[in-house]
Coordinates of C-alpha atoms and ligand atoms in Angstrom, one line a residue:
M1 CA 26.0 29.2 32.5
T2 CA 25.3 25.9 30.9
R3 CA 23.3 26.2 27.7
I4 CA 20.5 23.8 26.9
P5 CA 20.9 22.8 23.2
G6 CA 18.0 23.1 20.8
F7 CA 15.6 20.1 20.8
L8 CA 15.3 18.8 17.3
F9 CA 12.5 16.2 16.8
V10 CA 12.6 14.5 13.4
I11 CA 9.5 12.6 12.3
T12 CA 9.5 10.3 9.2
A13 CA 6.6 8.3 7.9
P14 CA 5.4 6.7 4.7
S15 CA 2.9 8.9 2.9
G16 CA -0.6 8.0 4.4
A17 CA 0.6 6.7 7.7
G18 CA -1.4 9.4 9.5
K19 CA 1.6 11.5 10.3
T20 CA 0.0 14.9 9.7
T21 CA -2.9 14.2 12.2
L22 CA -0.4 13.1 14.8
I23 CA 1.9 16.0 14.3
T24 CA -0.9 18.5 14.5
R25 CA -2.1 17.0 17.8
L26 CA 1.4 17.0 19.2
R27 CA 1.9 20.7 18.3
Q28 CA -1.5 21.5 19.9
E29 CA -0.5 19.9 23.2
F30 CA 3.0 21.3 23.1
P31 CA 2.8 24.8 21.5
Q32 CA 6.5 25.4 22.1
I33 CA 7.2 23.1 19.2
R34 CA 8.0 25.1 16.0
F35 CA 7.7 23.5 12.6
S36 CA 10.5 23.5 10.2
V37 CA 8.9 24.7 7.0
S38 CA 10.5 22.9 4.0
T39 CA 10.8 24.3 0.5
T40 CA 9.3 22.2 -2.3
T41 CA 8.6 22.3 -6.0
R42 CA 5.4 20.4 -5.5
P43 CA 2.2 22.4 -6.2
P44 CA 0.2 23.3 -3.1
R45 CA -2.8 21.0 -2.2
A46 CA -6.1 22.5 -1.3
G47 CA -5.9 24.3 2.0
E48 CA -2.1 24.5 2.1
V49 CA -0.5 27.9 2.8
H50 CA 2.8 29.2 1.5
G51 CA 5.1 29.8 4.4
R52 CA 3.1 27.7 6.8
D53 CA 3.0 24.2 5.2
Y54 CA 5.8 24.7 2.7
F55 CA 7.6 27.4 0.8
F56 CA 6.3 26.5 -2.7
V57 CA 8.9 27.5 -5.3
D58 CA 9.6 26.7 -9.0
H59 CA 12.4 24.4 -10.2
G60 CA 14.7 27.3 -11.0
T61 CA 14.4 28.8 -7.5
F62 CA 14.9 25.4 -6.0
S63 CA 18.1 24.7 -7.9
D64 CA 19.4 28.2 -7.1
M65 CA 18.9 27.4 -3.5
V66 CA 20.8 24.1 -3.9
T67 CA 23.7 25.9 -5.6
R68 CA 23.8 28.4 -2.7
D69 CA 23.9 25.5 -0.2
A70 CA 20.7 26.7 1.4
F71 CA 19.6 23.2 2.3
I72 CA 21.2 21.0 5.0
E73 CA 19.5 18.2 3.1
W74 CA 17.3 17.9 0.1
A75 CA 15.7 15.0 -1.7
H76 CA 13.7 14.1 -4.9
I77 CA 10.5 12.5 -3.6
H78 CA 7.5 11.2 -5.6
G79 CA 8.6 13.3 -8.6
N80 CA 9.2 16.6 -6.7
D81 CA 12.1 18.2 -4.8
Y82 CA 11.9 19.0 -1.0
G83 CA 14.6 20.7 1.1
T84 CA 15.3 21.6 4.7
S85 CA 16.7 25.1 5.4
R86 CA 20.3 24.9 6.8
E87 CA 19.9 28.3 8.4
Y88 CA 16.8 27.1 10.2
V89 CA 18.5 24.0 11.6
D90 CA 21.6 26.1 12.8
S91 CA 19.4 28.7 14.5
A92 CA 17.4 26.0 16.2
L93 CA 20.5 24.3 17.5
D94 CA 21.9 27.6 18.8
G95 CA 18.7 29.0 20.0
G96 CA 17.7 26.3 22.4
S97 CA 14.2 26.0 20.9
E98 CA 12.1 23.0 19.9
V99 CA 11.8 22.3 16.2
L100 CA 9.9 19.5 14.5
F101 CA 11.0 18.2 11.1
D102 CA 8.6 16.3 8.9
I103 CA 11.0 14.7 6.3
D104 CA 11.4 11.4 4.4
V105 CA 13.8 8.6 5.0
Q106 CA 16.5 10.1 2.7
G107 CA 16.2 13.4 4.7
F108 CA 16.4 11.5 8.0
R109 CA 19.6 9.7 6.9
A110 CA 21.2 12.9 5.8
L111 CA 20.3 14.7 9.0
R112 CA 21.4 11.9 11.2
A113 CA 24.7 11.7 9.3
Q114 CA 25.3 15.4 10.1
L115 CA 23.6 15.9 13.5
G116 CA 23.8 12.4 15.0
P117 CA 22.4 12.4 18.6
R118 CA 22.0 16.2 18.5
A119 CA 18.5 15.4 17.1
N120 CA 15.8 12.8 18.0
Y121 CA 14.3 10.5 15.3
V122 CA 10.9 8.9 15.3
F123 CA 9.4 6.7 12.6
I124 CA 5.6 6.5 12.3
A125 CA 4.6 3.1 10.7
P126 CA 1.2 2.0 9.3
P127 CA 0.1 -1.3 10.7
S128 CA 0.6 -2.8 7.2
L129 CA 1.2 -1.9 3.6
E130 CA -2.3 -3.0 2.8
T131 CA -3.8 -0.6 5.3
L132 CA -1.6 2.1 3.9
G133 CA -2.8 1.5 0.4
R134 CA -6.4 1.7 1.5
R135 CA -5.9 4.9 3.5
L136 CA -4.0 6.6 0.6
A137 CA -6.8 5.7 -1.9
G138 CA -9.4 6.9 0.6
R139 CA -7.7 10.2 1.0
G140 CA -8.3 11.0 -2.6
T141 CA -5.4 13.5 -3.0
E142 CA -3.4 11.3 -5.4
N143 CA -3.9 10.3 -9.0
P144 CA -3.3 6.5 -9.7
E145 CA 0.4 7.0 -10.8
S146 CA 1.2 9.1 -7.7
L147 CA -0.6 6.6 -5.5
A148 CA 1.4 3.7 -7.0
L149 CA 4.7 5.6 -6.5
R150 CA 3.9 6.5 -2.9
L151 CA 3.1 2.8 -2.1
K152 CA 6.3 1.6 -3.8
N153 CA 8.3 4.2 -1.8
A154 CA 6.5 3.2 1.4
R155 CA 7.8 -0.4 1.1
T156 CA 11.4 0.9 0.9
E157 CA 10.8 3.3 3.8
M158 CA 9.4 0.6 6.1
E159 CA 12.7 -1.2 5.7
A160 CA 14.4 1.8 7.3
A161 CA 12.2 1.8 10.4
G162 CA 14.9 0.0 12.5
E163 CA 17.3 2.9 12.1
F164 CA 15.2 5.3 14.2
D165 CA 15.2 5.9 18.0
F166 CA 11.5 5.1 18.3
I167 CA 8.8 3.5 16.1
V168 CA 5.2 4.6 16.6
V169 CA 2.6 2.2 15.0
N170 CA -0.5 4.0 13.8
D171 CA -3.2 1.4 13.8
D172 CA -5.5 3.1 16.3
L173 CA -5.1 6.9 16.4
E174 CA -5.4 7.3 20.2
T175 CA -2.8 4.6 20.8
A176 CA -0.5 6.0 18.2
Y177 CA -0.8 9.5 19.8
T178 CA 0.0 8.1 23.2
E179 CA 3.1 6.4 21.7
L180 CA 4.2 9.6 19.9
R181 CA 3.7 11.7 23.0
A182 CA 5.7 9.2 25.1
A183 CA 8.6 9.2 22.5
Y184 CA 8.6 13.1 22.6
L185 CA 8.7 13.2 26.4
A186 CA 11.3 10.4 26.6
C187 CA 13.6 12.3 24.3
H188 CA 13.6 15.2 26.7
L189 CA 15.2 12.9 29.3
R190 CA 18.4 12.6 27.3
P191 CA 21.4 13.9 29.2
Q192 CA 22.1 16.7 26.8
Y193 CA 18.8 18.4 27.8
R194 CA 19.5 17.9 31.5
T195 CA 22.5 20.2 31.6
G196 CA 21.4 22.1 34.7
L197 CA 21.5 18.9 36.6
L198 CA 24.8 17.5 35.7
P199 CA 28.2 18.9 36.9
A200 CA 30.2 20.4 34.1
P201 CA 33.3 18.2 33.2
G202 CA 36.1 18.7 35.8
Q203 CA 33.8 20.5 38.2
D204 CA 34.1 19.5 41.9
S205 CA 30.8 17.6 42.6
H206 CA 31.3 17.4 46.4
E207 CA 28.9 19.4 48.4
G208 CA 30.1 20.4 51.9
Ligands
5GP301 P1 4.0 15.6 0.8 O1 4.1 15.9 -0.6 O2 3.0 14.5 1.1 O3 3.7 16.9 1.6 O4 5.4 15.1 1.4 C1 6.0 14.0 0.7 C2 7.2 13.6 1.6 O5 8.2 14.6 1.6 C3 6.8 13.3 3.0 O6 7.4 12.0 3.4 C4 7.5 14.4 3.8 O7 7.9 14.0 5.1 C5 8.7 14.6 2.9 N1 9.3 16.0 3.1 C6 8.8 17.1 3.3 N2 9.7 18.1 3.4 C7 10.9 17.5 3.3 C8 12.2 18.0 3.3 O8 12.5 19.2 3.5 N3 13.2 17.1 3.1 C9 12.9 15.7 2.9 N4 14.0 14.9 2.7 N5 11.7 15.3 2.9 C10 10.7 16.1 3.0

């Protein structure tokens, strides 16, 4: 029997591009999507739940995990460490399930280097850096230093947008969601997920 490989959907966006809202909506419409819960040394924000949003750990635990090779990729972002579980990625690839990854540009590059076309990569861009700055300030979750750092990083991240399979522009939320949904659905049309349809290599394709 032909196995359908796991569907890995990687989403990257500068902080404040509206990614969380878009991801929440995608997961509501397509409940089969599981979320890859990263491990981080960042303290939880109000409303964040350990094990649901992140696994919140101290620096010692994080470096133990790095030493044990527990992460398929990890990165130092905005002054904190974030890592993606290697075991989770492997089981997603084997298990034929759908998993969404919310990671930064460094994480995207590391995953793409290891997984290549076995995963799908979408970048969510703000309409401009000015809009991004306004949104981040309005969100009120960052202190001035953290806000400046996130904006500086956003500039570099925007330069990487061209490396992704798709770019969703989040100016108007409805339009952005339509684009993200279209990208998600289009990724399912890739030949590797159409295995039941295609003859296996070397198989006689003549029918009667
Ligand atoms: P936040 O602190 O706002 O939750 O996340 C900051 C950044 O870290 C976001 O761009 C998010 O996508 C990224 N991020 C979260 N988890 C991971 C991870 O496991 N690996 C990498 N490389 N980035 C991550």
